[in-house]
Coordinates of C-alpha atoms and ligand atoms in Angstrom, one line a residue:
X1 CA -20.8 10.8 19.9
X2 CA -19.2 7.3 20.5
X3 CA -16.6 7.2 18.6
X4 CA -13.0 8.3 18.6
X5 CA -12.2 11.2 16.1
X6 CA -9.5 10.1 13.1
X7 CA -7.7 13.3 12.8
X8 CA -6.5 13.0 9.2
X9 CA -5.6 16.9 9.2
X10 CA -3.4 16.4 12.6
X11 CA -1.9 13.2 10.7
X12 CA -1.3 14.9 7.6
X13 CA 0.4 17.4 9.4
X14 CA 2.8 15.8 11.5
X15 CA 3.3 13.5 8.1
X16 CA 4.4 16.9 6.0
X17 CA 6.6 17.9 8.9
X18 CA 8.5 14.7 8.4
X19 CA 8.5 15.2 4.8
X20 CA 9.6 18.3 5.0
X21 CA 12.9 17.1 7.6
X22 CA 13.9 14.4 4.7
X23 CA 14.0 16.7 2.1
X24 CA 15.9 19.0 3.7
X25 CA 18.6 16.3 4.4
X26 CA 17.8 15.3 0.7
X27 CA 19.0 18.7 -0.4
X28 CA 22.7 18.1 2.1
X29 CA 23.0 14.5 0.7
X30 CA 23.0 15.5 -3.0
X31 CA 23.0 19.1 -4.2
X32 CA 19.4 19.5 -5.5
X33 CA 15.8 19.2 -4.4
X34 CA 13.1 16.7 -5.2
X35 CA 10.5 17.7 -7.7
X36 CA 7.1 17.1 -8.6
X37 CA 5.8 17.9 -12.3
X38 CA 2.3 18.2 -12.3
X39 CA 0.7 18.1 -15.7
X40 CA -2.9 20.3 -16.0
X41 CA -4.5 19.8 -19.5
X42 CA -7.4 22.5 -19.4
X43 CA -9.5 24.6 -17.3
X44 CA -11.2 22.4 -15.3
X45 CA -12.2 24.8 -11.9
X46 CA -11.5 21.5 -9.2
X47 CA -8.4 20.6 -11.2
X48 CA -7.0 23.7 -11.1
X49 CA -7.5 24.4 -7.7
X50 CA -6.1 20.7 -6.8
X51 CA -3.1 21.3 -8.8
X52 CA -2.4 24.6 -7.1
X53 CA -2.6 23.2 -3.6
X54 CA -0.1 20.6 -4.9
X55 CA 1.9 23.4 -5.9
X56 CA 2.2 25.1 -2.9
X57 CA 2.6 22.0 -0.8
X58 CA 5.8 21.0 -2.5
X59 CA 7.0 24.3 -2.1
X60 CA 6.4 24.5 1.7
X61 CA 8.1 20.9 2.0
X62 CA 10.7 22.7 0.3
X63 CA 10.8 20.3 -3.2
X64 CA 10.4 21.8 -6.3
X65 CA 7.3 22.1 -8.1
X66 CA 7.4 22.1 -12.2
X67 CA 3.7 23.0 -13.6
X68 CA 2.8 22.5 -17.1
X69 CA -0.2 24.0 -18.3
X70 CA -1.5 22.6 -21.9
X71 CA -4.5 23.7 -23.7
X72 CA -7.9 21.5 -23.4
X73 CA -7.8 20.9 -27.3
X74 CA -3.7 19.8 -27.1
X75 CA -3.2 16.5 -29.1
X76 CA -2.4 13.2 -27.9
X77 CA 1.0 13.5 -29.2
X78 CA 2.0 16.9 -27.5
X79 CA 1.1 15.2 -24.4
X80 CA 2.9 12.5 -24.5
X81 CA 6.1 14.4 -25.8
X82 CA 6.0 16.8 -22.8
X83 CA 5.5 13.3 -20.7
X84 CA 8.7 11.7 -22.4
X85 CA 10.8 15.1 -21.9
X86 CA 9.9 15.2 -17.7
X87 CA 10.6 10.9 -18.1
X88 CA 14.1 12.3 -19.1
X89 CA 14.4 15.1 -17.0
X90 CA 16.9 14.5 -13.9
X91 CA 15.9 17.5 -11.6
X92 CA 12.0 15.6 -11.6
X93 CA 11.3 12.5 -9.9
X94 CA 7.4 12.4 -9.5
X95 CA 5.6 13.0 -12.3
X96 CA 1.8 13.4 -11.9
X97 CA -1.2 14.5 -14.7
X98 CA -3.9 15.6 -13.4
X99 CA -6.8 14.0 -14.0
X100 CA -9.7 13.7 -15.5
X101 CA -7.9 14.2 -18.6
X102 CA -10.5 16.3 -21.7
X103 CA -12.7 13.2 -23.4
X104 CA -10.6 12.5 -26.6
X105 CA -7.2 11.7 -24.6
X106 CA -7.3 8.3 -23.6
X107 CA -6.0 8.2 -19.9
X108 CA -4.7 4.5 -20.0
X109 CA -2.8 5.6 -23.1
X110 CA -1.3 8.7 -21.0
X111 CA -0.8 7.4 -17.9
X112 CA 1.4 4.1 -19.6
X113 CA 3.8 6.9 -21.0
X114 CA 5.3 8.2 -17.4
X115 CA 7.8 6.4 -16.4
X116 CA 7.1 3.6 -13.6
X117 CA 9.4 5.0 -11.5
X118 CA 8.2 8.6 -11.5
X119 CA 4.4 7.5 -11.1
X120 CA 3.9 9.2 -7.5
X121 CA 0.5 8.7 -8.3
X122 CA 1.0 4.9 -8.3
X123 CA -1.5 4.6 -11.1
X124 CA 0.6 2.9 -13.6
X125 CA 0.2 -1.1 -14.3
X126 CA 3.4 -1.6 -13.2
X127 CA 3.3 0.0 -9.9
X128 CA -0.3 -2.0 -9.8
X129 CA 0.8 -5.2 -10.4
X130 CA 4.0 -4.6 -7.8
X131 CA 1.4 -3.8 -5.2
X132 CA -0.6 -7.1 -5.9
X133 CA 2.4 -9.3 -6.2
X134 CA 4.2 -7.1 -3.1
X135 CA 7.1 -5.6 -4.8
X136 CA 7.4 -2.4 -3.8
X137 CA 6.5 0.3 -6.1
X138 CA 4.4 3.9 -5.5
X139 CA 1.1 3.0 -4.0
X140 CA -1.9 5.3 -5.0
X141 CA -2.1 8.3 -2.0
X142 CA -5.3 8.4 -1.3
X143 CA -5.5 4.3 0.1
X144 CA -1.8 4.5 1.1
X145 CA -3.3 7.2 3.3
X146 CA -6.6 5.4 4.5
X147 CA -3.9 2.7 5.4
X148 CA -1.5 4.9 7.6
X149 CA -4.8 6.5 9.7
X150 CA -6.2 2.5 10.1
X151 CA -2.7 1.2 11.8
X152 CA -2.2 4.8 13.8
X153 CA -5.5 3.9 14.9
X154 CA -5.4 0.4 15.1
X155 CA -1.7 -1.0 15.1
X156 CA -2.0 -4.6 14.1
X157 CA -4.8 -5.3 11.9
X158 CA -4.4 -9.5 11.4
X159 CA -7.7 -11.1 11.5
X160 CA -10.0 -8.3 11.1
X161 CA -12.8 -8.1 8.9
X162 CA -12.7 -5.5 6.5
X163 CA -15.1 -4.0 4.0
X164 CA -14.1 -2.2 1.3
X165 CA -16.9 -0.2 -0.4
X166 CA -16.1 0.4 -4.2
X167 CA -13.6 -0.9 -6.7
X168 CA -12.2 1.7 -8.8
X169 CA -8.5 1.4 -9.4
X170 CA -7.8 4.6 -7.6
X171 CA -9.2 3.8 -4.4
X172 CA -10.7 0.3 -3.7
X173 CA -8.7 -2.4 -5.9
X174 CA -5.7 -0.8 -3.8
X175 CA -7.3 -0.3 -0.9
X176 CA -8.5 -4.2 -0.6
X177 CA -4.3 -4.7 -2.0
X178 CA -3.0 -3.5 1.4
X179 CA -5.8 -4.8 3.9
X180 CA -5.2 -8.1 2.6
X181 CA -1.1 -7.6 3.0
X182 CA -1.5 -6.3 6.5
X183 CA -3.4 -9.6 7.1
X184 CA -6.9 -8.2 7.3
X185 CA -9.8 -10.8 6.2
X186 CA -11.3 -8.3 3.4
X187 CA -14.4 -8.2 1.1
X188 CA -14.6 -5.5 -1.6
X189 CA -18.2 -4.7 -2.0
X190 CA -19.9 -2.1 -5.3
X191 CA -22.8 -1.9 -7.0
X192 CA -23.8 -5.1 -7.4
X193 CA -23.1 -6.6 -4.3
X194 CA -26.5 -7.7 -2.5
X195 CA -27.5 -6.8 0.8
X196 CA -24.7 -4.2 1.0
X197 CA -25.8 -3.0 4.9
X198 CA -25.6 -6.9 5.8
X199 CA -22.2 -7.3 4.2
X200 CA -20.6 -4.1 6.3
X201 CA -22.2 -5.3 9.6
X202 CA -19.5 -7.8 9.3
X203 CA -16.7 -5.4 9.5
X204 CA -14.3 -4.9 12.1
X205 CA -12.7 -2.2 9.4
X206 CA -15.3 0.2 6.8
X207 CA -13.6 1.7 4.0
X208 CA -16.5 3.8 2.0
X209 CA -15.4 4.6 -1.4
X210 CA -18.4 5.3 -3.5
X211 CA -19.0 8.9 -4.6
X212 CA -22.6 8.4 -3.1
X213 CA -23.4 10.8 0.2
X214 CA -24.1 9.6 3.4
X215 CA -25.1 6.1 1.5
X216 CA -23.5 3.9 5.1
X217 CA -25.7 4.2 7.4
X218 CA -25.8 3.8 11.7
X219 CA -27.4 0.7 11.5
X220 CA -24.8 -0.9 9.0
X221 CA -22.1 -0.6 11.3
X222 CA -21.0 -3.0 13.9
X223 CA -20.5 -1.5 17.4
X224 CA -16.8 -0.2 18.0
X225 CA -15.7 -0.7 14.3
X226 CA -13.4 1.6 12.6
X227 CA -14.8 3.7 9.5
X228 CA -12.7 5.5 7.2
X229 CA -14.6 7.7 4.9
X230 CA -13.3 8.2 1.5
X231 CA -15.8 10.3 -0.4
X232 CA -16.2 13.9 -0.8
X233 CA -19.5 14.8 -1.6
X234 CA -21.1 18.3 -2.6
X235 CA -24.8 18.8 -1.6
X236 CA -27.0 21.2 -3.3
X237 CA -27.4 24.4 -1.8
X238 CA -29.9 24.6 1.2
X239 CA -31.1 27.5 3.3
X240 CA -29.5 30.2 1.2
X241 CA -26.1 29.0 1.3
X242 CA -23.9 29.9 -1.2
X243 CA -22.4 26.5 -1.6
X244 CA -23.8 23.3 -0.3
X245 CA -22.3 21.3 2.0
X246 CA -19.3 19.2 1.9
X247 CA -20.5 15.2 3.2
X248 CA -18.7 12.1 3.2
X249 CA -19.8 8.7 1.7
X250 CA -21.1 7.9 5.4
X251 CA -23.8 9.8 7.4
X252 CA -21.3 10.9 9.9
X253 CA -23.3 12.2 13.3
X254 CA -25.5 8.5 12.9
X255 CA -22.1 6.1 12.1
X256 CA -20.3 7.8 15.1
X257 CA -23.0 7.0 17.5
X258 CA -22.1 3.6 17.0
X259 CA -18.1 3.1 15.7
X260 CA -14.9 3.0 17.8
X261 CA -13.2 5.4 15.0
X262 CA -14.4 7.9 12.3
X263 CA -13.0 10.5 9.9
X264 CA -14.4 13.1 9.8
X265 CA -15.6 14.5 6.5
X266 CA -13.8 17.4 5.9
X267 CA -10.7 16.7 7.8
X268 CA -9.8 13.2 7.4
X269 CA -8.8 11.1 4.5
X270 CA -8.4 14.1 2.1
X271 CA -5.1 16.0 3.7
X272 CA -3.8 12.5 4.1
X273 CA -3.5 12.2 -0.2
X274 CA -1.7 15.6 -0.9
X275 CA 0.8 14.5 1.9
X276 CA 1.3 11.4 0.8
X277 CA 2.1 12.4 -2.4
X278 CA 4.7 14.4 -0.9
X279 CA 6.1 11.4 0.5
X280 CA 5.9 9.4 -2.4
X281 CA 8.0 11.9 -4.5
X282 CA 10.6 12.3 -2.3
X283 CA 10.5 8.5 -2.0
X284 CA 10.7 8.8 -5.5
X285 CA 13.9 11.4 -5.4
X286 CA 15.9 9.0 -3.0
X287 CA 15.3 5.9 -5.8
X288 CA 16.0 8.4 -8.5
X289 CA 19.4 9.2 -6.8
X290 CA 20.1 5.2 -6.2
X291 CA 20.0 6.3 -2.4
X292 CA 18.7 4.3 0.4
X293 CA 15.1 5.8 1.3
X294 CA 15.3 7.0 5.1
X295 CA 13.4 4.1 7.2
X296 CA 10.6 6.7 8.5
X297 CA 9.6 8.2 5.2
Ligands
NAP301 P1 -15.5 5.7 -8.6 O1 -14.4 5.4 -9.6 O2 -16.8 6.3 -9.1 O3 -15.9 4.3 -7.9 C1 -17.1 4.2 -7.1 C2 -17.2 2.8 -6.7 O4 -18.4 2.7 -5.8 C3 -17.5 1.8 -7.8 O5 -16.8 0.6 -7.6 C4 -19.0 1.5 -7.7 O6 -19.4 0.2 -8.1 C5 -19.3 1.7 -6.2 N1 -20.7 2.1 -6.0 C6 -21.4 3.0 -6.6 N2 -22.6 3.1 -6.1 C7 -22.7 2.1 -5.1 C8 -23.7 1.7 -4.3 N3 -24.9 2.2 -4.3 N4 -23.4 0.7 -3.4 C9 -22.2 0.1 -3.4 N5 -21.2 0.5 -4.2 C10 -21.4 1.5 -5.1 O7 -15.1 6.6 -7.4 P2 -13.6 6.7 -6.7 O8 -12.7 7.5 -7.6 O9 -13.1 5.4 -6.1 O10 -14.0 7.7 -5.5 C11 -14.9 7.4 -4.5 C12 -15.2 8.6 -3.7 O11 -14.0 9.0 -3.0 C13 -15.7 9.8 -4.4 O12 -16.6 10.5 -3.5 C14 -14.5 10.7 -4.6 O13 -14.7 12.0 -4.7 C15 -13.7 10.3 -3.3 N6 -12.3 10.5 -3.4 C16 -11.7 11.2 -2.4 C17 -10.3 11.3 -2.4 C18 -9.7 12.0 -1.3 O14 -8.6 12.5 -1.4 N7 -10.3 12.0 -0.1 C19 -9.5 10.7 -3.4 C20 -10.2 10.0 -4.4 C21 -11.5 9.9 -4.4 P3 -19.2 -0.4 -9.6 O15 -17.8 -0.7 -9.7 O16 -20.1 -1.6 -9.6 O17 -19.7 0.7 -10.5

């Protein structure tokens, strides 16, 4: 293998470590610790088991974690009530609802109702349009994360071409948002977009957000270029394994023959979202408190 290992577990460690230091000091500057509501309507099995490792993250960062469990047939109005009490609330300053959200809740409609300033998840127009116009605001984890592993790897990242693979509003519309701020020449790139491997050869920077496995392939990918792999794939079971594997978006052992950098697929981009949503809560808890938010957080 060519390329250089992105050790997104490592990151996310040292990041939670750091975390964990400001809330402590967050706790000696005013009395009480940050918390993080997290909002679970039903029994999806993937939900639940994100939300519980949520959980348990703010509790070893030592924030408090408030869980609210509703029933997959609760109304759009007992939703929305439960949102407006934690909006109200002054011990919770990241407010997060789990998504995907059961088929007759409208999610646009839900996520409008948290307050701006206690949408961790940065999924709220307001917090979108403050990234495009570059107020700042929360920025969604997962890219804020993508970002923080491409300028640890990278540093300054003017004039490079980067490709961003998908456009949903969770990953690639914000993703392309902070490329382009750190002065990054970018191209977002979906479905439609024609001659896909030609368009990636130009990268200097591959961002593969798709929800398709191993779709980028070795001969896509310029020599020495940095990929960040974004998508968590489940294959079908093989061999008699119990579960299938876990792949990324990019065919990993090909793409690294030929990159300068690569995630790896488990182990990369996804510990980087749960701790930055640490980080963006106890951003959020700082605000909250009118306090200045420590320069390293
Ligand atoms: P999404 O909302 O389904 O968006 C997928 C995007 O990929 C769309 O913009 C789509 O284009 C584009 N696309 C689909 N097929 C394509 C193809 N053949 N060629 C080029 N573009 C194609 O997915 P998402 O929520 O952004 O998530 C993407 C992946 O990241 C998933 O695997 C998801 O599980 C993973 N993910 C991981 C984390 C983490 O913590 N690591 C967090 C979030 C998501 P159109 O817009 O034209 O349909």
């Amino acid at each position: 293998m060519a390329a250089q290992l992105i050790d997104g577990k490592a990151f996310a460690a040292t990041l939670r470590a750091r975390v964990g230091g400001h809330a402590a000091a967050f706790v000696a500057r005013t009395g009480r610790q940050a918390g993080l509501a997290v909002v679970l309507v039903g029994h999806d099995p993937a939900s639940e088991v994100y939300v519980r490792s949520k959980g348990k993250a703010v509790l070893a960062a030592g924030m408090a974690s408030f869980e609210h469990l509703l029933p997959a047939d609760c109304s759009a109005a007992q939703l929305l009530a439960l949102i407006e009490r934690l909006n109200a609330d002054p011990a919770v300053d990241g407010i997060l609802v789990q998504l995907p959200l059961p088929a007759h809740l409208d999610e646009q409609q839900v996520i409008a109702a948290i307050s701006p300033d206690k949408d961790v998840d940065g999924f709220h127009v307001i917090n979108a349009g403050r990234l495009a116009v570059g107020l700042s605001g929360f920025v969604p984890c997962t890219p804020l994360g993508c970002m923080m592993l491409l300028t640890d790897q990278l540093g300054d990242l003017s004039g490079m071409e980067a490709v961003v693979i998908g456009r949903s509003n969770i990953v690639g519309k914000p993703m392309a948002q902070l490329l382009t701020a750190a002065n990054a020449t970018v191209t977002v790139a979906h479905s439609r977009t024609r001659d896909l491997p030609a368009v990636v050869r130009r990268a200097d920077i591959v961002v593969a957000a798709v929800g398709r496995p191993e779709l980028v392939r070795g001969d896509w990918i310029k020599p020495g270029a940095a990929v960040i792999d974004v998508g968590i794939n489940r294959l079908p079971p093989a061999n008699g394994e119990a579960k299938g594997r876990l792949v990324g978006d990019v065919a990993f052992a090909e793409v690294a023959e030929v990159a300068g950098a690569i995630t790896p697929v488990p182990g990369g981009v996804g510990p980087m979202t749960i701790a930055v949503l640490l980080r963006n809560t106890l951003v959020a808890a700082w605000r909250n408190e009118g306090l200045e938010v420590p320069q390293d957080l």
